[in-house]
């Protein structure tokens, strides 16, 4: 295979295309910051708590529904604290409505995606942390598109709050009406937008009206292996799950599949993962996309098993959802089953990810790519 370029990304590195960040939103601020903004507008500080309760506690965005605010100042307060950050472009559903994918247009025209997945015991939202991605993984639709910019804290949080409202409306039949889990596995490399992702996590787990009130243990942060940021995350006093997108157990192949491996090799990335597990007590999830005739050989399963045996970890095998025109394809089921068997024989906990959303361009970045290539696409949300 031809070597891919190493993209020099550090935490909070400048985005590929500089763009003005979105207007300030209450999710960008802690409660004290919101109170200061409200008093600057000539309103009593307690109005900040009222409007925060609507947004985080009741999942209300429309000022008309905030009837405990004076009618004369309702729109002005909402305009200052709740500017529109995400404009729906498309909303698609499949799996009998249990999977819903949203494509958003941001204030500068950038496109991002998020997905709601309903299960009998939980509702999970997969959210984006960047518009595009600079990691250049060749089998990923987002990686093929490149990086546009980092998202703001509020742009990240607003995806979860919006889809929490969808769940609360009862739209996901057979699932609880409350969002319970958030995974940072949408567009972008979360640890390359480190400070805003950490701020977003703190909003998601803070009790209302400060935040959404989720459990830290129900938050998962994915990374391709930015070692300094992984070590920094371990010191944040957070109990979130770290998911490492490994995709190959050997440096020769991982250099090709995950170009950042040219900087931080498999051994160093795994060392950082084990340090995270040791400091937090949280099991590390190893994400491994099963790609036909590329990384699914039995010897690679055995090597992966030796690397992970005895560690506080779990392997999540992902049947590849091919992007249109890609040369990459998913491993056949018998190959996948043999891979699972060998890992379990090595004593490594292993499961295969539930396949969701193939008929709605479920792979990250596919819906945005389709929109960019479709100048006649509808600009209003359609379920």
PDB file of N, CA, C and O in Angstrom, residues 284-353:
ATOM      1  N   UNK A 284     -11.008   0.082  28.895  1.00  0.00           N
ATOM      2  CA  UNK A 284     -10.792   0.728  27.599  1.00  0.00           C
ATOM      3  C   UNK A 284     -11.439  -0.114  26.499  1.00  0.00           C
ATOM      4  O   UNK A 284     -11.281  -1.335  26.457  1.00  0.00           O
ATOM      5  N   UNK A 285     -12.169   0.550  25.626  1.00  0.00           N
ATOM      6  CA  UNK A 285     -12.775  -0.126  24.476  1.00  0.00           C
ATOM      7  C   UNK A 285     -11.825  -0.027  23.283  1.00  0.00           C
ATOM      8  O   UNK A 285     -11.365   1.065  22.936  1.00  0.00           O
ATOM      9  N   UNK A 286     -11.493  -1.159  22.689  1.00  0.00           N
ATOM     10  CA  UNK A 286     -10.664  -1.181  21.485  1.00  0.00           C
ATOM     11  C   UNK A 286     -11.586  -1.335  20.276  1.00  0.00           C
ATOM     12  O   UNK A 286     -12.259  -2.347  20.109  1.00  0.00           O
ATOM     13  N   UNK A 287     -11.627  -0.300  19.441  1.00  0.00           N
ATOM     14  CA  UNK A 287     -12.468  -0.315  18.243  1.00  0.00           C
ATOM     15  C   UNK A 287     -11.645  -0.872  17.076  1.00  0.00           C
ATOM     16  O   UNK A 287     -10.517  -0.437  16.852  1.00  0.00           O
ATOM     17  N   UNK A 288     -12.243  -1.805  16.352  1.00  0.00           N
ATOM     18  CA  UNK A 288     -11.491  -2.483  15.289  1.00  0.00           C
ATOM     19  C   UNK A 288     -12.443  -2.724  14.119  1.00  0.00           C
ATOM     20  O   UNK A 288     -13.315  -3.591  14.176  1.00  0.00           O
ATOM     21  N   UNK A 289     -12.305  -1.919  13.059  1.00  0.00           N
ATOM     22  CA  UNK A 289     -13.133  -2.089  11.856  1.00  0.00           C
ATOM     23  C   UNK A 289     -12.642  -3.317  11.090  1.00  0.00           C
ATOM     24  O   UNK A 289     -11.455  -3.424  10.774  1.00  0.00           O
ATOM     25  N   UNK A 290     -13.562  -4.214  10.782  1.00  0.00           N
ATOM     26  CA  UNK A 290     -13.210  -5.436  10.065  1.00  0.00           C
ATOM     27  C   UNK A 290     -13.251  -5.164   8.563  1.00  0.00           C
ATOM     28  O   UNK A 290     -14.325  -4.964   7.977  1.00  0.00           O
ATOM     29  N   UNK A 291     -12.067  -5.151   7.938  1.00  0.00           N
ATOM     30  CA  UNK A 291     -11.938  -4.792   6.526  1.00  0.00           C
ATOM     31  C   UNK A 291     -11.445  -6.020   5.754  1.00  0.00           C
ATOM     32  O   UNK A 291     -10.383  -6.571   6.058  1.00  0.00           O
ATOM     33  N   UNK A 292     -12.203  -6.399   4.769  1.00  0.00           N
ATOM     34  CA  UNK A 292     -11.936  -7.625   4.013  1.00  0.00           C
ATOM     35  C   UNK A 292     -10.525  -7.642   3.426  1.00  0.00           C
ATOM     36  O   UNK A 292     -10.111  -6.716   2.720  1.00  0.00           O
ATOM     37  N   UNK A 293      -9.785  -8.725   3.737  1.00  0.00           N
ATOM     38  CA  UNK A 293      -8.451  -8.989   3.185  1.00  0.00           C
ATOM     39  C   UNK A 293      -7.429  -7.905   3.532  1.00  0.00           C
ATOM     40  O   UNK A 293      -6.371  -7.817   2.893  1.00  0.00           O
ATOM     41  N   UNK A 294      -7.742  -7.071   4.516  1.00  0.00           N
ATOM     42  CA  UNK A 294      -6.812  -6.014   4.912  1.00  0.00           C
ATOM     43  C   UNK A 294      -6.298  -6.244   6.331  1.00  0.00           C
ATOM     44  O   UNK A 294      -5.093  -6.365   6.566  1.00  0.00           O
ATOM     45  N   UNK A 295      -7.220  -6.326   7.293  1.00  0.00           N
ATOM     46  CA  UNK A 295      -6.807  -6.462   8.698  1.00  0.00           C
ATOM     47  C   UNK A 295      -7.496  -7.627   9.406  1.00  0.00           C
ATOM     48  O   UNK A 295      -7.501  -7.680  10.637  1.00  0.00           O
ATOM     49  N   UNK A 296      -8.099  -8.532   8.643  1.00  0.00           N
ATOM     50  CA  UNK A 296      -8.926  -9.582   9.242  1.00  0.00           C
ATOM     51  C   UNK A 296      -8.276 -10.968   9.224  1.00  0.00           C
ATOM     52  O   UNK A 296      -8.959 -11.976   9.433  1.00  0.00           O
ATOM     53  N   UNK A 297      -6.970 -11.039   8.990  1.00  0.00           N
ATOM     54  CA  UNK A 297      -6.280 -12.326   8.926  1.00  0.00           C
ATOM     55  C   UNK A 297      -6.219 -12.967  10.323  1.00  0.00           C
ATOM     56  O   UNK A 297      -6.094 -12.268  11.337  1.00  0.00           O
ATOM     57  N   UNK A 298      -6.246 -14.311  10.392  1.00  0.00           N
ATOM     58  CA  UNK A 298      -6.166 -14.983  11.691  1.00  0.00           C
ATOM     59  C   UNK A 298      -4.928 -14.592  12.492  1.00  0.00           C
ATOM     60  O   UNK A 298      -5.006 -14.441  13.719  1.00  0.00           O
ATOM     61  N   UNK A 299      -3.789 -14.407  11.814  1.00  0.00           N
ATOM     62  CA  UNK A 299      -2.584 -14.069  12.574  1.00  0.00           C
ATOM     63  C   UNK A 299      -2.690 -12.696  13.227  1.00  0.00           C
ATOM     64  O   UNK A 299      -2.112 -12.469  14.301  1.00  0.00           O
ATOM     65  N   UNK A 300      -3.442 -11.804  12.602  1.00  0.00           N
ATOM     66  CA  UNK A 300      -3.626 -10.491  13.233  1.00  0.00           C
ATOM     67  C   UNK A 300      -4.555 -10.608  14.440  1.00  0.00           C
ATOM     68  O   UNK A 300      -4.389  -9.894  15.431  1.00  0.00           O
ATOM     69  N   UNK A 301      -5.538 -11.494  14.375  1.00  0.00           N
ATOM     70  CA  UNK A 301      -6.373 -11.740  15.554  1.00  0.00           C
ATOM     71  C   UNK A 301      -5.523 -12.276  16.695  1.00  0.00           C
ATOM     72  O   UNK A 301      -5.665 -11.852  17.857  1.00  0.00           O
ATOM     73  N   UNK A 302      -4.623 -13.202  16.388  1.00  0.00           N
ATOM     74  CA  UNK A 302      -3.755 -13.773  17.425  1.00  0.00           C
ATOM     75  C   UNK A 302      -2.824 -12.714  18.009  1.00  0.00           C
ATOM     76  O   UNK A 302      -2.617 -12.666  19.231  1.00  0.00           O
ATOM     77  N   UNK A 303      -2.267 -11.857  17.153  1.00  0.00           N
ATOM     78  CA  UNK A 303      -1.385 -10.794  17.633  1.00  0.00           C
ATOM     79  C   UNK A 303      -2.154  -9.825  18.521  1.00  0.00           C
ATOM     80  O   UNK A 303      -1.674  -9.429  19.597  1.00  0.00           O
ATOM     81  N   UNK A 304      -3.348  -9.456  18.089  1.00  0.00           N
ATOM     82  CA  UNK A 304      -4.165  -8.552  18.889  1.00  0.00           C
ATOM     83  C   UNK A 304      -4.483  -9.185  20.239  1.00  0.00           C
ATOM     84  O   UNK A 304      -4.432  -8.508  21.277  1.00  0.00           O
ATOM     85  N   UNK A 305      -4.795 -10.472  20.230  1.00  0.00           N
ATOM     86  CA  UNK A 305      -5.075 -11.163  21.479  1.00  0.00           C
ATOM     87  C   UNK A 305      -3.896 -11.128  22.432  1.00  0.00           C
ATOM     88  O   UNK A 305      -4.054 -10.924  23.649  1.00  0.00           O
ATOM     89  N   UNK A 306      -2.670 -11.308  21.906  1.00  0.00           N
ATOM     90  CA  UNK A 306      -1.485 -11.268  22.766  1.00  0.00           C
ATOM     91  C   UNK A 306      -1.260  -9.871  23.337  1.00  0.00           C
ATOM     92  O   UNK A 306      -0.842  -9.711  24.490  1.00  0.00           O
ATOM     93  N   UNK A 307      -1.536  -8.834  22.546  1.00  0.00           N
ATOM     94  CA  UNK A 307      -1.348  -7.465  23.014  1.00  0.00           C
ATOM     95  C   UNK A 307      -2.331  -7.089  24.115  1.00  0.00           C
ATOM     96  O   UNK A 307      -2.006  -6.281  25.005  1.00  0.00           O
ATOM     97  N   UNK A 308      -3.536  -7.657  24.060  1.00  0.00           N
ATOM     98  CA  UNK A 308      -4.606  -7.230  24.964  1.00  0.00           C
ATOM     99  C   UNK A 308      -4.838  -8.177  26.129  1.00  0.00           C
ATOM    100  O   UNK A 308      -5.519  -7.801  27.096  1.00  0.00           O
ATOM    101  N   UNK A 309      -4.307  -9.367  26.072  1.00  0.00           N
ATOM    102  CA  UNK A 309      -4.577 -10.369  27.109  1.00  0.00           C
ATOM    103  C   UNK A 309      -4.194  -9.847  28.488  1.00  0.00           C
ATOM    104  O   UNK A 309      -3.119  -9.278  28.683  1.00  0.00           O
ATOM    105  N   UNK A 310      -5.105 -10.021  29.440  1.00  0.00           N
ATOM    106  CA  UNK A 310      -4.851  -9.619  30.810  1.00  0.00           C
ATOM    107  C   UNK A 310      -5.058  -8.148  31.092  1.00  0.00           C
ATOM    108  O   UNK A 310      -4.859  -7.706  32.232  1.00  0.00           O
ATOM    109  N   UNK A 311      -5.465  -7.361  30.106  1.00  0.00           N
ATOM    110  CA  UNK A 311      -5.663  -5.925  30.285  1.00  0.00           C
ATOM    111  C   UNK A 311      -7.139  -5.618  30.561  1.00  0.00           C
ATOM    112  O   UNK A 311      -8.030  -6.394  30.235  1.00  0.00           O
ATOM    113  N   UNK A 312      -7.381  -4.452  31.150  1.00  0.00           N
ATOM    114  CA  UNK A 312      -8.743  -4.001  31.422  1.00  0.00           C
ATOM    115  C   UNK A 312      -9.309  -3.409  30.131  1.00  0.00           C
ATOM    116  O   UNK A 312      -9.270  -2.198  29.896  1.00  0.00           O
ATOM    117  N   UNK A 313      -9.812  -4.292  29.289  1.00  0.00           N
ATOM    118  CA  UNK A 313     -10.203  -3.860  27.950  1.00  0.00           C
ATOM    119  C   UNK A 313     -11.303  -4.733  27.386  1.00  0.00           C
ATOM    120  O   UNK A 313     -11.588  -5.833  27.893  1.00  0.00           O
ATOM    121  N   UNK A 314     -11.910  -4.235  26.351  1.00  0.00           N
ATOM    122  CA  UNK A 314     -12.944  -4.949  25.605  1.00  0.00           C
ATOM    123  C   UNK A 314     -12.781  -4.593  24.138  1.00  0.00           C
ATOM    124  O   UNK A 314     -12.565  -3.431  23.806  1.00  0.00           O
ATOM    125  N   UNK A 315     -12.877  -5.585  23.257  1.00  0.00           N
ATOM    126  CA  UNK A 315     -12.758  -5.334  21.824  1.00  0.00           C
ATOM    127  C   UNK A 315     -14.148  -5.215  21.213  1.00  0.00           C
ATOM    128  O   UNK A 315     -15.016  -6.072  21.421  1.00  0.00           O
ATOM    129  N   UNK A 316     -14.334  -4.158  20.474  1.00  0.00           N
ATOM    130  CA  UNK A 316     -15.582  -3.910  19.754  1.00  0.00           C
ATOM    131  C   UNK A 316     -15.269  -4.003  18.264  1.00  0.00           C
ATOM    132  O   UNK A 316     -14.727  -3.070  17.675  1.00  0.00           O
ATOM    133  N   UNK A 317     -15.579  -5.157  17.666  1.00  0.00           N
ATOM    134  CA  UNK A 317     -15.361  -5.331  16.231  1.00  0.00           C
ATOM    135  C   UNK A 317     -16.481  -4.647  15.469  1.00  0.00           C
ATOM    136  O   UNK A 317     -17.664  -4.786  15.802  1.00  0.00           O
ATOM    137  N   UNK A 318     -16.114  -3.916  14.414  1.00  0.00           N
ATOM    138  CA  UNK A 318     -17.072  -3.098  13.666  1.00  0.00           C
ATOM    139  C   UNK A 318     -17.134  -3.591  12.223  1.00  0.00           C
ATOM    140  O   UNK A 318     -16.164  -3.424  11.475  1.00  0.00           O
ATOM    141  N   UNK A 319     -18.241  -4.197  11.802  1.00  0.00           N
ATOM    142  CA  UNK A 319     -18.373  -4.531  10.384  1.00  0.00           C
ATOM    143  C   UNK A 319     -18.316  -3.245   9.550  1.00  0.00           C
ATOM    144  O   UNK A 319     -19.111  -2.329   9.770  1.00  0.00           O
ATOM    145  N   UNK A 320     -17.374  -3.154   8.653  1.00  0.00           N
ATOM    146  CA  UNK A 320     -17.179  -1.916   7.894  1.00  0.00           C
ATOM    147  C   UNK A 320     -18.429  -1.590   7.091  1.00  0.00           C
ATOM    148  O   UNK A 320     -19.012  -2.446   6.427  1.00  0.00           O
ATOM    149  N   UNK A 321     -18.843  -0.320   7.166  1.00  0.00           N
ATOM    150  CA  UNK A 321     -19.941   0.176   6.341  1.00  0.00           C
ATOM    151  C   UNK A 321     -19.293   0.917   5.175  1.00  0.00           C
ATOM    152  O   UNK A 321     -18.872   2.063   5.321  1.00  0.00           O
ATOM    153  N   UNK A 322     -19.140   0.266   4.020  1.00  0.00           N
ATOM    154  CA  UNK A 322     -18.350   0.868   2.930  1.00  0.00           C
ATOM    155  C   UNK A 322     -18.949   2.176   2.434  1.00  0.00           C
ATOM    156  O   UNK A 322     -20.168   2.340   2.387  1.00  0.00           O
ATOM    157  N   UNK A 323     -18.082   3.099   2.071  1.00  0.00           N
ATOM    158  CA  UNK A 323     -18.524   4.340   1.456  1.00  0.00           C
ATOM    159  C   UNK A 323     -18.633   4.144  -0.051  1.00  0.00           C
ATOM    160  O   UNK A 323     -17.920   3.321  -0.629  1.00  0.00           O
ATOM    161  N   UNK A 324     -19.537   4.877  -0.714  1.00  0.00           N
ATOM    162  CA  UNK A 324     -19.726   4.689  -2.152  1.00  0.00           C
ATOM    163  C   UNK A 324     -18.424   4.868  -2.933  1.00  0.00           C
ATOM    164  O   UNK A 324     -17.683   5.822  -2.718  1.00  0.00           O
ATOM    165  N   UNK A 325     -18.130   3.920  -3.814  1.00  0.00           N
ATOM    166  CA  UNK A 325     -16.944   3.983  -4.645  1.00  0.00           C
ATOM    167  C   UNK A 325     -15.663   3.572  -3.969  1.00  0.00           C
ATOM    168  O   UNK A 325     -14.593   3.601  -4.582  1.00  0.00           O
ATOM    169  N   UNK A 326     -15.744   3.170  -2.686  1.00  0.00           N
ATOM    170  CA  UNK A 326     -14.548   2.804  -1.953  1.00  0.00           C
ATOM    171  C   UNK A 326     -14.077   1.412  -2.349  1.00  0.00           C
ATOM    172  O   UNK A 326     -14.876   0.534  -2.674  1.00  0.00           O
ATOM    173  N   UNK A 327     -12.758   1.195  -2.275  1.00  0.00           N
ATOM    174  CA  UNK A 327     -12.211  -0.130  -2.531  1.00  0.00           C
ATOM    175  C   UNK A 327     -12.262  -1.004  -1.288  1.00  0.00           C
ATOM    176  O   UNK A 327     -11.940  -2.184  -1.334  1.00  0.00           O
ATOM    177  N   UNK A 328     -12.649  -0.426  -0.154  1.00  0.00           N
ATOM    178  CA  UNK A 328     -12.708  -1.159   1.102  1.00  0.00           C
ATOM    179  C   UNK A 328     -14.069  -1.837   1.238  1.00  0.00           C
ATOM    180  O   UNK A 328     -15.093  -1.278   0.867  1.00  0.00           O
ATOM    181  N   UNK A 329     -14.083  -3.030   1.806  1.00  0.00           N
ATOM    182  CA  UNK A 329     -15.344  -3.739   2.010  1.00  0.00           C
ATOM    183  C   UNK A 329     -15.297  -4.454   3.357  1.00  0.00           C
ATOM    184  O   UNK A 329     -14.225  -4.658   3.941  1.00  0.00           O
ATOM    185  N   UNK A 330     -16.466  -4.862   3.836  1.00  0.00           N
ATOM    186  CA  UNK A 330     -16.554  -5.545   5.118  1.00  0.00           C
ATOM    187  C   UNK A 330     -16.066  -6.988   5.021  1.00  0.00           C
ATOM    188  O   UNK A 330     -16.207  -7.638   3.977  1.00  0.00           O
ATOM    189  N   UNK A 331     -15.500  -7.483   6.093  1.00  0.00           N
ATOM    190  CA  UNK A 331     -15.063  -8.877   6.141  1.00  0.00           C
ATOM    191  C   UNK A 331     -16.267  -9.807   6.062  1.00  0.00           C
ATOM    192  O   UNK A 331     -17.324  -9.503   6.626  1.00  0.00           O
ATOM    193  N   UNK A 332     -16.139 -10.946   5.378  1.00  0.00           N
ATOM    194  CA  UNK A 332     -17.224 -11.931   5.363  1.00  0.00           C
ATOM    195  C   UNK A 332     -17.518 -12.417   6.780  1.00  0.00           C
ATOM    196  O   UNK A 332     -16.629 -12.450   7.645  1.00  0.00           O
ATOM    197  N   UNK A 333     -18.745 -12.820   7.012  1.00  0.00           N
ATOM    198  CA  UNK A 333     -19.150 -13.253   8.350  1.00  0.00           C
ATOM    199  C   UNK A 333     -18.326 -14.425   8.882  1.00  0.00           C
ATOM    200  O   UNK A 333     -17.980 -14.441  10.072  1.00  0.00           O
ATOM    201  N   UNK A 334     -17.991 -15.449   8.085  1.00  0.00           N
ATOM    202  CA  UNK A 334     -17.159 -16.518   8.628  1.00  0.00           C
ATOM    203  C   UNK A 334     -15.790 -16.024   9.098  1.00  0.00           C
ATOM    204  O   UNK A 334     -15.271 -16.495  10.116  1.00  0.00           O
ATOM    205  N   UNK A 335     -15.215 -15.064   8.370  1.00  0.00           N
ATOM    206  CA  UNK A 335     -13.929 -14.491   8.774  1.00  0.00           C
ATOM    207  C   UNK A 335     -14.097 -13.718  10.081  1.00  0.00           C
ATOM    208  O   UNK A 335     -13.266 -13.814  10.993  1.00  0.00           O
ATOM    209  N   UNK A 336     -15.168 -12.972  10.167  1.00  0.00           N
ATOM    210  CA  UNK A 336     -15.450 -12.211  11.385  1.00  0.00           C
ATOM    211  C   UNK A 336     -15.612 -13.140  12.586  1.00  0.00           C
ATOM    212  O   UNK A 336     -15.059 -12.889  13.670  1.00  0.00           O
ATOM    213  N   UNK A 337     -16.348 -14.226  12.396  1.00  0.00           N
ATOM    214  CA  UNK A 337     -16.569 -15.167  13.497  1.00  0.00           C
ATOM    215  C   UNK A 337     -15.260 -15.813  13.958  1.00  0.00           C
ATOM    216  O   UNK A 337     -15.038 -16.015  15.155  1.00  0.00           O
ATOM    217  N   UNK A 338     -14.368 -16.135  13.009  1.00  0.00           N
ATOM    218  CA  UNK A 338     -13.084 -16.721  13.374  1.00  0.00           C
ATOM    219  C   UNK A 338     -12.232 -15.717  14.132  1.00  0.00           C
ATOM    220  O   UNK A 338     -11.506 -16.072  15.083  1.00  0.00           O
ATOM    221  N   UNK A 339     -12.295 -14.450  13.750  1.00  0.00           N
ATOM    222  CA  UNK A 339     -11.557 -13.392  14.442  1.00  0.00           C
ATOM    223  C   UNK A 339     -12.034 -13.309  15.896  1.00  0.00           C
ATOM    224  O   UNK A 339     -11.225 -13.233  16.833  1.00  0.00           O
ATOM    225  N   UNK A 340     -13.362 -13.337  16.079  1.00  0.00           N
ATOM    226  CA  UNK A 340     -13.932 -13.301  17.421  1.00  0.00           C
ATOM    227  C   UNK A 340     -13.468 -14.508  18.233  1.00  0.00           C
ATOM    228  O   UNK A 340     -13.073 -14.389  19.401  1.00  0.00           O
ATOM    229  N   UNK A 341     -13.520 -15.683  17.605  1.00  0.00           N
ATOM    230  CA  UNK A 341     -13.147 -16.914  18.312  1.00  0.00           C
ATOM    231  C   UNK A 341     -11.713 -16.846  18.820  1.00  0.00           C
ATOM    232  O   UNK A 341     -11.427 -17.222  19.967  1.00  0.00           O
ATOM    233  N   UNK A 342     -10.810 -16.364  17.992  1.00  0.00           N
ATOM    234  CA  UNK A 342      -9.399 -16.310  18.379  1.00  0.00           C
ATOM    235  C   UNK A 342      -9.158 -15.300  19.502  1.00  0.00           C
ATOM    236  O   UNK A 342      -8.356 -15.554  20.411  1.00  0.00           O
ATOM    237  N   UNK A 343      -9.843 -14.169  19.452  1.00  0.00           N
ATOM    238  CA  UNK A 343      -9.681 -13.186  20.532  1.00  0.00           C
ATOM    239  C   UNK A 343     -10.222 -13.740  21.847  1.00  0.00           C
ATOM    240  O   UNK A 343      -9.581 -13.599  22.903  1.00  0.00           O
ATOM    241  N   UNK A 344     -11.377 -14.362  21.784  1.00  0.00           N
ATOM    242  CA  UNK A 344     -11.940 -14.921  23.016  1.00  0.00           C
ATOM    243  C   UNK A 344     -11.079 -16.064  23.544  1.00  0.00           C
ATOM    244  O   UNK A 344     -10.951 -16.235  24.771  1.00  0.00           O
ATOM    245  N   UNK A 345     -10.473 -16.836  22.649  1.00  0.00           N
ATOM    246  CA  UNK A 345      -9.586 -17.912  23.081  1.00  0.00           C
ATOM    247  C   UNK A 345      -8.371 -17.355  23.815  1.00  0.00           C
ATOM    248  O   UNK A 345      -7.788 -18.036  24.676  1.00  0.00           O
ATOM    249  N   UNK A 346      -8.000 -16.107  23.489  1.00  0.00           N
ATOM    250  CA  UNK A 346      -6.882 -15.448  24.178  1.00  0.00           C
ATOM    251  C   UNK A 346      -7.318 -14.806  25.491  1.00  0.00           C
ATOM    252  O   UNK A 346      -6.500 -14.184  26.176  1.00  0.00           O
ATOM    253  N   UNK A 347      -8.604 -14.944  25.813  1.00  0.00           N
ATOM    254  CA  UNK A 347      -9.121 -14.384  27.051  1.00  0.00           C
ATOM    255  C   UNK A 347      -9.531 -12.927  26.951  1.00  0.00           C
ATOM    256  O   UNK A 347      -9.674 -12.255  27.976  1.00  0.00           O
ATOM    257  N   UNK A 348      -9.749 -12.441  25.726  1.00  0.00           N
ATOM    258  CA  UNK A 348     -10.110 -11.032  25.511  1.00  0.00           C
ATOM    259  C   UNK A 348     -11.604 -10.919  25.276  1.00  0.00           C
ATOM    260  O   UNK A 348     -12.156 -11.543  24.349  1.00  0.00           O
ATOM    261  N   UNK A 349     -12.276 -10.132  26.094  1.00  0.00           N
ATOM    262  CA  UNK A 349     -13.707  -9.876  25.914  1.00  0.00           C
ATOM    263  C   UNK A 349     -13.932  -9.221  24.555  1.00  0.00           C
ATOM    264  O   UNK A 349     -13.302  -8.206  24.233  1.00  0.00           O
ATOM    265  N   UNK A 350     -14.832  -9.792  23.764  1.00  0.00           N
ATOM    266  CA  UNK A 350     -15.027  -9.328  22.380  1.00  0.00           C
ATOM    267  C   UNK A 350     -16.503  -9.397  22.003  1.00  0.00           C
ATOM    268  O   UNK A 350     -17.177 -10.383  22.289  1.00  0.00           O
ATOM    269  N   UNK A 351     -16.989  -8.355  21.359  1.00  0.00           N
ATOM    270  CA  UNK A 351     -18.322  -8.363  20.769  1.00  0.00           C
ATOM    271  C   UNK A 351     -18.239  -7.735  19.378  1.00  0.00           C
ATOM    272  O   UNK A 351     -17.254  -7.080  19.028  1.00  0.00           O
ATOM    273  N   UNK A 352     -19.295  -7.926  18.597  1.00  0.00           N
ATOM    274  CA  UNK A 352     -19.412  -7.322  17.272  1.00  0.00           C
ATOM    275  C   UNK A 352     -20.477  -6.247  17.354  1.00  0.00           C
ATOM    276  O   UNK A 352     -21.586  -6.502  17.840  1.00  0.00           O
ATOM    277  N   UNK A 353     -20.137  -5.049  16.919  1.00  0.00           N
ATOM    278  CA  UNK A 353     -21.075  -3.932  17.006  1.00  0.00           C
ATOM    279  C   UNK A 353     -22.333  -4.213  16.201  1.00  0.00           C
ATOM    280  O   UNK A 353     -22.279  -4.705  15.069  1.00  0.00           O
TER     281      UNK A 353
END
